[in-house]
Amino acid sequence: MGTTIWTIVIVLISGMADAQYHGKLIDAFQNRPTQHQVSGTVYAVDNKRIRIVDFNYDGQGPDAFFYVGNSNTGDTPSDRGDRGTLTPDEKGSTNILGRYSGATITLTLPGSATVQNIKWLSVWCRAFAANFGHIIIPTNTVSPAPKVIGQFSELAHAVSSGDVTFLDSKTIKIENLKYDGAGPDAFFLVGTGDPSGSGTKVPDENGSLNKLNGYTGQTITIRLPGELTVLDIEWLSMWCIGARQNFGDVRWTLANVQGAVPPYIPAAPTVPAPTPAPNKNCESLHDKLQVSWNLENNTHISIELFGRLSVLGDGEYMAFGLSGKNDSLSMTNADVTVAYVKNGMPKADDYFLSQYAQCNQGIGVCPDVKSNRTGGESNTVISGETTNLISRVKYIRPLNTNEQADKAIPADESINIVWGIGPLNPDGLAAKHTIRATTNKWINFGRTAVNNCGAISTGPPEVIVPWNVDYITGENNTTFTAQIGQAGGKQGYSAITGRASWGIAWYINQRLIPEIYVIRGETYTFIVEGGDDPSNNAEYHPFYITDDPIGGYIQYNATQKQAVKVYAGLDQNGNLVNDSVGRFCEWQLKDLSAASTEAATFDEFFGRLQLKCKNGTAGKLTWTPDIDTPNTVYYQCYTHRYLGWKIHVLNNYNEIPTTPMPTTAAAGTSVSTTQVVPCLIIALATLFTV
């Protein structure tokens, strides 16, 4: 008699809350009755500025304006609303308001009006004395303001400072900074937990990511890179990468800055930026990807990528850059740009690919700002958008950045290039490509202009059906073999779990990420063959069992580690036990062509694999779930994220419902369930973004 597995799918909708920091929350228009579709959430930027997020108004009012009022004009807008103060719109104009759809705008309060002395903000129609919608500002609201968070600790090389002040969520002022300049490669680093070399580099006061020179009491201002804000980090350090030494730091907590410091709002240009000239050169890299470019004054190059997205939409990237080898195709040691459009914003992140593996402590496929090589973000985004599943991102970079993580782009000779398309992980890092360069391709960026591109075809998004989900029980055999294997292309790991895959995953008893059923009080043995050489990041996958659906324990800071529990594979101090590592065995494709990953079933795909093992012995990890073990835990990789899947912990095997489709695996019992919709687990996404 078989068992039927019912899978309850919970879909957590991303985007229900805006993760961007906008300041101190005041109120929302939609908390009260509105007219003309007025809605939006209002924040205090500082005492003179108000920010409205996701603002909507149909623009049909004949004489509508923003108005603010204080207690003298009534506690709420009314027929006395014209006694309030007309407030210019986000452009500084007092013209009648037009239509807004999902806009984020910033208003500067007029005259002597401040957040602390006004009572309400209204979309007010003067002609009909009508309130289309309003918010109330609570009494004694404290607006965000620059905040002093301390001074640098004095640990080495005469580092000291006066006050360190958060001017806004991205801008930090350091007064009276001193440093003897004798460190071999010191940088400003930021991160969470305790200061370490795994933090993110911050450009100096000149925007440079070269090693720091000495300071003799200067007051400087630095700005956090990318989307990073002071709410995402807990320390700023002057850190020497080569010596792995903290010369001095200043620390803070989220509670000290949330709603207390102004959000960073880029200054609007006083003169509209010119529209970049169309690139004159273009090459088709794939029927889904094109690259165009222009040389700019023989010092810079502007590059534009056009990519046809799949079902992943906003979560997919286009990658383009220089091969790791001058004479042949090599992803390893390649210098690439990972370009994508996220929430309507184009991005072009500078990456160095030191190993064919997930980014882990500066090694692998890492942004330059996280790489263990000297370098920073060399790209400047010009424009970009996604329309009809076609993404377009244009950026500019120097031909030669003189950084260790970047390759020089020659202006007068052909060079081997690499490219790819793939998904982004929830933490925003590039996961393994789904399409990539497979043959050598040389481009001479300084050639006479030639356009070899046609139109990229459009069409509906691709529908991906996941393979059937397997499960294994320990009822007849309490020993499981854990090995590494191919993630199964579009229908495998990513489709089953709803998470981006690096291209490899755990195989348990020769099945791709099966769901395992065990009972409390029974002892189980995992024969671990995930690699035992920590110097080879790509082939080092210690096995552990945890309540964390993400994995990659070594990548977490102290706070993140405290938020998860480990049930097997690590000791009480969070260190690996010897039994969690063993020789490296991998189920590899016999044929490396892209078509080899396309199969109707996992069994068809598995027939194209072969097992290859390195010399050594397997680990032998034992685990006995008990009354304190949750109903669902996960088998994971200690060094990388998104390799494992679920273990269901029961009180007895009779709790497993029956299914009519039993099959047999190498050990234990393997059963194929009905197809399920992948569940996107993002509950820990904010906590575990680093």
XYZ file of C-alpha atoms in Angstrom:
690
model
C 0.000 0.000 0.000
C 1.550 3.333 -1.065
C 1.349 6.741 0.496
C 0.015 10.022 -0.828
C 2.008 13.104 0.010
C -0.017 16.299 0.304
C 2.146 19.362 -0.120
C 0.744 22.604 1.269
C 2.092 25.486 -0.771
C 2.426 28.888 0.874
C 3.316 31.694 -1.509
C 4.779 34.759 0.127
C 4.337 37.712 -2.179
C 7.470 39.813 -2.462
C 6.820 43.467 -2.896
C 3.989 43.579 -0.334
C 6.274 45.781 1.706
C 8.707 48.274 0.271
C 12.121 47.288 1.601
C 13.702 50.626 0.674
C 14.262 53.032 3.553
C 12.251 56.256 3.186
C 12.580 57.827 6.638
C 10.127 57.962 9.542
C 6.699 56.528 8.755
C 3.881 59.043 9.317
C 0.634 57.788 7.813
C -1.053 56.515 4.632
C -3.730 58.267 2.567
C -5.639 55.005 2.240
C -6.188 54.869 6.017
C -9.071 57.311 5.435
C -11.730 57.776 2.749
C -10.303 59.270 -0.465
C -11.503 60.471 -3.833
C -9.974 60.301 -7.300
C -7.977 57.152 -6.394
C -5.647 59.028 -4.029
C -3.361 56.648 -2.135
C 0.228 56.448 -0.949
C 2.347 56.152 2.188
C 3.899 59.270 3.722
C 7.269 59.527 5.481
C 9.245 62.330 7.100
C 12.603 62.698 5.339
C 13.700 65.421 7.748
C 11.978 68.396 9.363
C 11.463 70.184 6.029
C 10.811 67.341 3.576
C 8.031 64.792 3.185
C 8.249 61.714 0.955
C 5.198 60.009 -0.550
C 5.763 56.431 -1.685
C 3.558 54.641 -4.239
C 1.501 57.803 -4.725
C -1.569 57.533 -6.920
C -4.008 60.197 -8.110
C -6.099 60.043 -11.276
C -5.409 63.695 -12.182
C -9.091 64.407 -12.889
C -9.569 67.101 -10.254
C -9.972 70.537 -11.896
C -8.007 72.531 -9.314
C -6.035 70.129 -7.073
C -2.861 70.943 -5.129
C -0.893 69.721 -2.150
C -1.867 71.659 0.985
C -0.527 71.477 4.548
C -2.176 72.901 7.648
C -1.647 73.322 11.363
C -4.006 73.470 14.321
C -5.036 77.000 13.346
C -6.557 75.667 10.129
C -8.370 72.806 11.798
C -7.385 69.347 12.937
C -8.272 67.953 9.504
C -8.775 69.498 6.048
C -12.279 70.921 5.733
C -14.011 73.849 4.124
C -11.305 75.885 5.825
C -8.670 74.054 3.793
C -7.915 77.147 1.762
C -6.561 78.632 4.990
C -3.795 76.065 4.934
C -0.626 76.544 2.907
C -0.239 75.565 -0.730
C 2.796 73.309 -1.046
C 4.814 73.004 -4.282
C 4.942 69.587 -5.928
C 8.076 67.451 -6.269
C 9.323 69.692 -9.093
C 8.891 72.867 -7.062
C 5.881 73.828 -9.185
C 2.550 75.220 -7.963
C 0.703 74.198 -11.123
C -2.455 72.094 -10.859
C -1.554 68.478 -10.047
C -1.522 65.996 -12.904
C -1.870 62.211 -12.820
C 0.373 60.048 -10.603
C 0.681 56.263 -10.809
C 2.848 54.481 -8.269
C 5.155 57.494 -7.996
C 7.684 58.178 -5.254
C 7.953 61.930 -4.742
C 9.558 64.315 -2.243
C 7.891 67.566 -1.189
C 9.717 70.454 0.464
C 7.514 72.262 2.982
C 7.068 75.964 2.218
C 8.056 78.940 4.363
C 8.192 78.252 8.078
C 6.244 74.996 7.826
C 7.991 71.968 9.330
C 6.983 68.405 10.024
C 6.763 69.292 13.707
C 4.455 72.295 13.336
C 1.976 71.049 10.723
C -1.015 68.867 11.452
C -2.003 67.428 8.080
C -1.158 67.040 4.396
C -3.989 67.008 1.854
C -4.634 66.656 -1.860
C -7.034 69.596 -1.925
C -9.284 70.884 -4.702
C -9.659 74.655 -4.328
C -12.454 75.063 -6.865
C -14.828 72.786 -4.937
C -13.236 73.054 -1.465
C -12.933 69.256 -1.627
C -10.510 67.054 0.250
C -9.449 64.238 -2.127
C -7.383 62.558 0.593
C -5.248 63.457 3.599
C -2.910 62.148 6.270
C -2.571 63.221 9.889
C 0.846 63.945 11.420
C 0.904 62.759 15.046
C 1.691 65.297 17.731
C 5.336 65.368 18.857
C 6.567 63.605 15.712
C 10.379 63.611 15.778
C 11.774 63.993 12.282
C 14.914 62.201 11.090
C 18.101 64.233 11.434
C 21.869 63.650 11.099
C 22.959 61.376 13.949
C 26.297 61.049 15.730
C 26.960 57.353 16.361
C 30.373 57.452 18.022
C 34.073 57.634 17.274
C 36.551 55.155 15.806
C 38.095 52.777 18.304
C 41.894 53.082 18.458
C 43.240 49.611 17.703
C 46.261 49.923 15.383
C 48.288 52.253 13.166
C 47.293 55.350 15.139
C 43.707 55.257 13.873
C 41.377 57.675 15.683
C 38.623 60.126 14.868
C 36.247 62.732 16.154
C 32.498 62.251 15.770
C 31.230 59.857 13.105
C 27.878 61.179 11.854
C 25.245 59.624 9.620
C 24.205 62.555 7.453
C 21.650 60.290 5.813
C 21.163 56.564 5.266
C 24.110 56.342 2.849
C 26.382 59.279 3.689
C 28.848 59.174 6.597
C 30.930 62.103 7.855
C 34.117 61.316 9.800
C 35.657 64.234 11.662
C 39.333 64.627 12.577
C 40.327 61.274 11.031
C 43.863 60.074 11.736
C 45.754 57.062 10.323
C 49.517 56.625 9.827
C 49.059 55.139 6.321
C 51.442 52.255 7.020
C 48.981 49.396 6.435
C 49.769 47.426 3.246
C 46.166 47.363 1.967
C 43.740 49.115 4.297
C 40.209 49.986 3.184
C 36.952 51.213 4.641
C 34.827 48.094 5.132
C 31.247 47.756 6.398
C 29.251 44.721 7.440
C 27.144 42.999 10.085
C 28.103 41.072 13.200
C 31.740 41.615 14.149
C 34.183 43.412 11.821
C 35.858 41.006 9.384
C 37.425 40.830 5.959
C 34.146 39.559 4.484
C 32.650 43.048 4.690
C 31.913 45.306 1.724
C 34.441 47.903 0.558
C 33.380 51.548 0.697
C 35.006 54.138 -1.588
C 37.031 56.834 0.147
C 36.182 60.545 0.139
C 37.373 60.784 -3.482
C 35.244 57.868 -4.675
C 38.321 55.641 -5.009
C 38.697 52.014 -3.950
C 42.483 52.149 -3.931
C 44.106 51.357 -0.594
C 43.852 54.146 1.951
C 46.663 56.639 2.446
C 47.341 58.391 5.707
C 45.042 60.938 7.383
C 46.234 63.735 9.635
C 43.038 65.111 11.106
C 40.931 65.705 7.983
C 37.135 65.674 8.038
C 35.898 63.459 5.214
C 32.573 62.259 3.819
C 32.089 58.791 2.351
C 29.062 57.210 0.695
C 27.977 53.567 0.898
C 28.046 51.753 -2.471
C 25.123 50.319 -4.426
C 21.861 49.934 -2.515
C 23.618 49.539 0.839
C 22.399 51.764 3.696
C 23.376 52.168 7.339
C 20.279 50.123 8.195
C 21.793 47.084 6.433
C 25.078 47.118 8.366
C 26.326 47.317 11.940
C 29.889 48.570 11.710
C 32.374 50.691 9.783
C 35.999 49.622 10.015
C 39.372 50.615 8.668
C 40.422 47.063 7.786
C 43.680 45.675 6.438
C 42.822 42.846 4.060
C 46.327 41.407 3.751
C 46.955 41.303 7.506
C 43.303 40.489 8.327
C 43.470 43.170 10.996
C 40.996 45.723 12.270
C 42.788 49.060 12.678
C 39.727 50.705 14.251
C 35.944 50.693 13.978
C 32.686 52.307 15.016
C 29.535 50.257 15.658
C 25.770 50.776 15.967
C 22.476 48.900 16.048
C 19.457 49.040 13.752
C 17.326 50.347 16.612
C 19.584 53.406 16.860
C 19.124 54.451 13.228
C 15.740 53.129 12.023
C 13.539 56.176 11.477
C 16.156 58.401 13.120
C 18.373 59.341 10.166
C 17.192 60.892 6.889
C 16.938 58.598 3.864
C 19.431 59.164 1.075
C 17.741 61.006 -1.788
C 19.993 61.766 -4.767
C 19.974 65.399 -5.746
C 17.967 66.080 -8.897
C 20.184 67.329 -11.740
C 19.826 71.025 -12.419
C 20.201 70.358 -16.145
C 18.560 67.309 -17.750
C 21.126 64.631 -18.570
C 21.717 64.347 -22.314
C 20.331 61.306 -24.088
C 23.241 58.951 -24.879
C 23.931 58.508 -28.564
C 22.956 55.079 -29.917
C 25.834 52.619 -29.938
C 27.209 52.056 -33.428
C 28.580 48.521 -32.986
C 26.415 45.480 -32.250
C 26.946 41.709 -32.076
C 24.385 38.982 -31.526
C 25.655 36.585 -28.859
C 22.564 34.367 -28.795
C 19.008 34.612 -30.076
C 18.209 35.936 -26.581
C 21.184 38.268 -26.040
C 22.886 41.107 -27.925
C 25.669 43.545 -27.034
C 26.315 46.981 -28.554
C 29.102 49.447 -27.760
C 30.969 52.658 -28.522
C 34.466 53.730 -27.565
C 34.407 57.071 -25.774
C 37.562 59.195 -26.305
C 39.718 56.035 -26.190
C 39.477 56.108 -22.384
C 36.021 54.612 -21.751
C 33.571 52.242 -23.387
C 29.784 52.427 -23.286
C 28.128 49.008 -23.486
C 24.461 48.151 -23.847
C 23.041 44.665 -23.305
C 19.699 43.542 -24.738
C 18.282 40.299 -23.336
C 15.113 38.264 -23.836
C 13.948 37.243 -20.371
C 12.159 34.060 -19.414
C 9.535 33.365 -16.756
C 11.914 34.753 -14.110
C 11.373 38.349 -15.219
C 12.845 40.800 -12.708
C 14.929 38.035 -11.146
C 17.098 37.364 -14.209
C 20.436 38.866 -15.252
C 22.503 39.312 -18.411
C 26.262 38.896 -18.026
C 28.969 40.086 -20.426
C 32.712 40.571 -20.111
C 36.225 39.399 -20.832
C 37.260 35.742 -20.762
C 39.561 34.515 -18.016
C 42.008 33.432 -20.747
C 43.100 35.643 -23.618
C 43.257 32.820 -26.157
C 40.196 30.740 -25.253
C 36.838 30.682 -23.510
C 37.101 30.561 -19.715
C 34.571 31.627 -17.101
C 37.174 31.209 -14.351
C 39.097 34.489 -13.815
C 36.660 36.301 -16.119
C 35.880 39.980 -15.564
C 32.173 40.471 -16.268
C 29.294 42.848 -15.751
C 26.079 41.388 -14.349
C 23.279 43.613 -15.650
C 19.608 43.466 -14.717
C 16.524 45.585 -14.047
C 15.065 45.317 -10.552
C 11.942 47.167 -9.449
C 12.293 49.316 -12.550
C 15.889 50.305 -11.750
C 18.724 49.253 -14.112
C 21.839 47.778 -12.494
C 25.264 46.871 -13.873
C 27.397 45.190 -11.205
C 31.119 44.603 -11.721
C 32.038 40.938 -11.008
C 35.230 38.877 -10.869
C 34.889 35.079 -11.258
C 37.768 33.612 -9.247
C 36.177 30.149 -9.118
C 33.239 28.404 -10.711
C 31.289 28.483 -7.453
C 28.934 30.595 -5.391
C 30.487 33.696 -3.827
C 31.776 32.651 -0.410
C 34.045 34.875 1.678
C 35.317 36.721 -1.386
C 35.958 33.580 -3.482
C 33.818 32.413 -6.409
C 31.425 34.432 -8.558
C 31.577 37.664 -6.557
C 30.881 41.355 -7.121
C 34.156 43.268 -7.022
C 33.032 44.985 -3.819
C 32.884 41.539 -2.156
C 35.844 39.939 -3.946
C 39.073 39.103 -2.126
C 40.884 40.966 -4.912
C 41.543 44.691 -4.796
C 38.854 46.510 -6.742
C 35.464 48.154 -6.599
C 32.485 49.045 -8.748
C 33.843 50.274 -12.097
C 30.557 50.596 -13.975
C 28.283 53.614 -14.162
C 24.719 52.925 -15.288
C 23.406 55.223 -18.006
C 19.914 53.860 -18.643
C 17.810 50.726 -18.754
C 14.322 49.236 -18.681
C 12.335 46.051 -19.232
C 9.587 46.069 -21.860
C 7.738 42.992 -23.124
C 10.292 40.750 -21.377
C 13.176 42.473 -23.204
C 15.659 43.944 -20.736
C 18.001 46.729 -21.804
C 20.846 48.050 -19.638
C 23.435 50.601 -20.803
C 26.536 51.396 -18.760
C 29.984 52.940 -19.135
C 33.351 51.910 -17.675
C 37.013 52.855 -18.153
C 38.974 50.781 -20.633
C 41.608 50.312 -17.943
C 40.617 50.664 -14.279
C 44.048 49.634 -12.912
C 42.269 47.383 -10.428
C 43.294 43.823 -9.609
C 39.751 42.536 -10.122
C 39.381 44.117 -13.592
C 40.907 43.316 -16.967
C 41.930 46.086 -19.361
C 39.788 46.317 -22.506
C 42.047 46.825 -25.557
C 40.963 49.471 -28.054
C 42.883 48.095 -31.026
C 42.842 44.287 -30.947
C 40.430 41.382 -30.668
C 39.825 39.809 -27.287
C 37.913 36.711 -26.164
C 34.621 37.479 -24.447
C 32.176 35.545 -22.260
C 28.463 35.971 -21.704
C 25.499 34.350 -19.994
C 21.894 34.668 -18.824
C 20.735 33.382 -15.468
C 18.744 33.962 -12.266
C 19.543 36.174 -9.299
C 19.496 34.736 -5.797
C 17.206 36.390 -3.212
C 20.327 38.116 -1.845
C 20.804 39.787 -5.240
C 23.898 37.808 -6.268
C 24.213 36.008 -9.590
C 23.333 32.316 -9.504
C 24.443 29.800 -12.120
C 23.633 30.746 -15.706
C 20.889 28.970 -17.623
C 22.436 29.974 -20.985
C 26.112 30.786 -21.561
C 28.854 31.045 -24.141
C 30.024 27.608 -25.273
C 32.418 28.556 -28.095
C 35.164 31.128 -28.508
C 34.065 34.569 -29.634
C 36.482 37.455 -30.234
C 35.467 41.106 -30.448
C 37.607 44.047 -31.530
C 36.002 46.921 -29.620
C 37.935 49.472 -31.682
C 36.824 48.189 -35.066
C 35.116 50.232 -37.761
C 31.482 50.427 -36.706
C 29.387 47.445 -37.816
C 25.863 46.519 -36.693
C 25.420 42.737 -36.930
C 22.211 42.593 -34.873
C 18.606 42.092 -35.827
C 15.520 42.372 -33.644
C 15.189 40.086 -30.634
C 11.918 38.207 -30.957
C 9.239 38.752 -28.332
C 6.560 36.417 -27.125
C 4.860 35.018 -24.019
C 7.046 33.951 -21.083
C 8.268 30.388 -21.039
C 6.169 27.954 -18.993
C 8.364 25.639 -16.926
C 6.879 22.491 -15.408
C 8.961 21.043 -12.551
C 9.868 17.390 -12.422
C 7.959 15.190 -10.020
C 9.136 15.577 -6.438
C 10.720 12.454 -4.915
C 10.674 11.433 -1.303
C 12.651 8.862 0.643
C 11.721 7.221 3.928
C 14.035 5.682 6.478
C 11.521 2.961 7.320
C 13.394 0.079 5.652
C 16.904 1.507 5.631
C 18.257 4.179 7.996
C 21.361 4.924 5.917
C 21.401 7.652 3.288
C 24.156 8.595 0.834
C 24.701 12.319 0.265
C 26.568 13.307 -2.893
C 26.725 16.379 -5.126
C 25.106 16.400 -8.568
C 23.707 18.507 -11.375
C 20.707 20.662 -10.400
C 18.697 19.607 -13.437
C 18.384 22.724 -15.562
C 15.072 24.582 -15.706
C 12.890 21.704 -14.480
C 15.062 20.592 -11.586
C 16.080 22.318 -8.371
C 14.898 25.826 -9.295
C 11.485 24.727 -10.554
C 10.917 22.372 -7.608
C 11.954 24.795 -4.857
C 11.226 28.176 -6.428
C 14.806 29.279 -5.644
C 17.655 30.165 -7.951
C 20.196 27.348 -8.253
C 23.945 27.479 -8.582
C 23.763 24.451 -10.879
C 24.560 21.802 -8.278
C 22.521 20.313 -5.457
C 22.501 17.450 -2.983
C 21.670 13.990 -4.304
C 20.364 11.674 -1.597
C 20.398 8.018 -2.577
C 20.905 9.083 -6.191
C 17.807 11.284 -6.225
C 17.824 15.058 -6.764
C 16.873 16.878 -3.505
C 14.277 14.338 -2.388
C 12.109 15.073 0.626
C 13.200 12.701 3.399
C 10.825 11.239 6.004
C 12.244 10.157 9.373
C 10.829 9.507 12.852
C 11.866 10.814 16.242
C 13.953 8.488 18.374
C 15.469 6.614 15.400
C 19.166 7.043 14.550
C 20.035 7.745 10.913
C 23.388 7.660 9.152
C 24.377 9.935 6.280
C 27.321 8.778 4.168
C 28.713 12.172 3.163
C 30.663 12.604 -0.078
C 30.533 16.346 -0.634
C 34.259 17.145 -0.585
C 36.909 17.425 2.121
C 39.321 20.059 0.757
C 38.464 23.530 2.141
C 40.990 25.158 -0.203
C 38.804 24.178 -3.185
C 35.654 26.215 -2.660
C 33.895 24.675 -5.672
C 34.261 21.123 -4.338
C 33.867 21.648 -0.600
C 30.331 20.963 0.618
C 30.159 19.843 4.260
C 26.759 18.381 5.157
C 24.619 19.573 8.048
C 20.988 19.543 9.195
C 19.273 22.760 10.256
C 15.975 24.618 10.517
C 17.334 27.132 7.972
C 15.842 26.747 4.445
C 18.740 28.685 2.878
C 21.967 27.044 4.085
C 25.554 28.264 3.787
C 26.126 28.610 7.543
C 29.713 29.798 7.146
C 28.493 32.882 5.259
C 26.409 34.129 8.184
C 27.485 36.697 10.737
C 27.059 36.169 14.470
C 23.533 37.609 14.556
C 22.363 35.470 11.648
C 23.871 32.321 13.163
C 21.934 32.916 16.362
C 18.705 33.026 14.349
C 19.053 29.421 13.102
C 19.437 26.068 14.822
C 21.707 23.235 13.728
C 20.774 19.654 14.623
C 23.675 17.700 13.095
C 27.013 18.404 11.426
C 28.278 21.212 13.679
C 29.392 21.310 17.306
C 27.975 23.645 19.946
C 30.361 26.403 18.844
C 29.206 26.251 15.237
C 32.330 24.445 14.002
C 32.221 21.512 11.616
C 32.487 18.007 13.036
C 34.752 15.631 11.131
C 31.868 13.339 10.172
C 30.185 16.070 8.116
C 32.916 16.037 5.441
C 34.074 13.301 3.104
C 35.634 12.709 -0.299
C 34.134 14.555 -3.258
C 31.671 12.606 -5.429
C 29.655 14.322 -8.140
C 27.007 13.183 -10.593
C 28.288 14.845 -13.768
C 26.824 15.168 -17.243
C 28.355 12.833 -19.795
C 27.502 15.391 -22.503
C 28.024 19.057 -21.646
C 25.690 20.451 -24.322
C 22.810 22.633 -23.148
C 20.258 20.161 -24.529
C 21.520 17.469 -22.139
C 19.733 19.201 -19.229
C 16.353 19.160 -20.964
C 14.395 16.058 -20.060
C 10.751 15.167 -19.455
C 11.535 13.384 -16.180
C 14.341 13.205 -13.658
C 14.905 9.542 -14.511
C 15.539 10.488 -18.141
C 17.963 13.186 -16.980
C 19.670 10.861 -14.491
C 20.432 8.454 -17.312
C 22.725 11.137 -18.780
C 24.834 11.399 -15.626
C 27.902 9.539 -14.453
C 29.374 9.425 -10.950
C 32.947 10.606 -10.510
C 34.660 10.450 -7.128
C 38.010 11.655 -5.871
C 40.257 9.587 -3.680
C 39.542 9.591 0.012
C 37.027 8.318 2.523
C 33.412 9.252 3.076
C 32.136 11.024 6.157
C 29.701 9.144 8.364
C 27.326 11.543 10.131
C 24.743 10.135 12.540
C 21.643 11.958 13.716
C 18.798 11.086 16.060
C 15.848 13.478 15.839
C 14.089 13.917 19.167
C 11.084 15.592 20.713
C 12.691 19.022 20.280
C 13.293 18.571 16.547
C 10.781 20.575 14.455
C 8.466 18.834 12.029
C 10.463 20.208 9.096
C 14.232 20.679 8.934
C 16.656 20.895 5.998
C 19.804 19.139 4.844
C 22.202 21.822 3.619
C 25.717 22.685 2.504
C 27.881 24.455 5.100
C 29.722 26.665 2.573
C 27.059 27.415 -0.080
C 23.413 28.379 -0.174
C 20.493 26.711 -1.941
C 21.826 23.157 -2.331
C 19.514 21.184 -0.043
C 15.867 20.538 0.703
C 13.433 19.177 3.273
C 13.462 16.515 5.961
C 10.049 15.760 7.488
C 10.248 14.587 11.108
C 7.350 12.379 12.276
C 6.497 10.430 15.409
C 5.923 7.213 13.440
C 5.851 6.141 9.823
C 2.095 5.597 9.894
C 1.785 9.383 9.644
C 2.926 9.226 6.002
C -0.159 9.160 3.748
C -0.216 6.484 1.071
C 0.548 6.849 -2.655
C -0.068 4.383 -5.519
C 3.304 5.079 -7.243
C 6.187 3.391 -5.336
C 9.647 3.144 -6.873
C 12.964 1.899 -5.541
C 16.134 3.870 -4.867
C 19.611 2.637 -4.029
C 18.806 2.653 -0.323
C 15.620 3.278 1.596
C 12.323 3.685 -0.234
C 11.854 6.328 -2.927
C 8.383 7.415 -3.947
C 7.363 9.821 -6.730
C 4.623 12.220 -5.680
C 2.286 14.221 -7.826
C 3.667 17.416 -9.285
C 3.525 20.419 -6.997
C 3.705 24.150 -7.529
C 7.083 25.380 -6.264
C 6.908 27.308 -3.023
C 8.985 30.444 -2.767
C 10.382 30.645 0.729
C 11.442 34.209 1.472
C 10.713 34.511 5.187
C 14.413 34.845 5.981
C 15.351 36.884 2.904
C 15.733 40.185 4.750
C 17.638 38.748 7.705
C 20.038 36.795 5.553
C 20.879 39.421 2.920
C 24.580 40.261 3.257
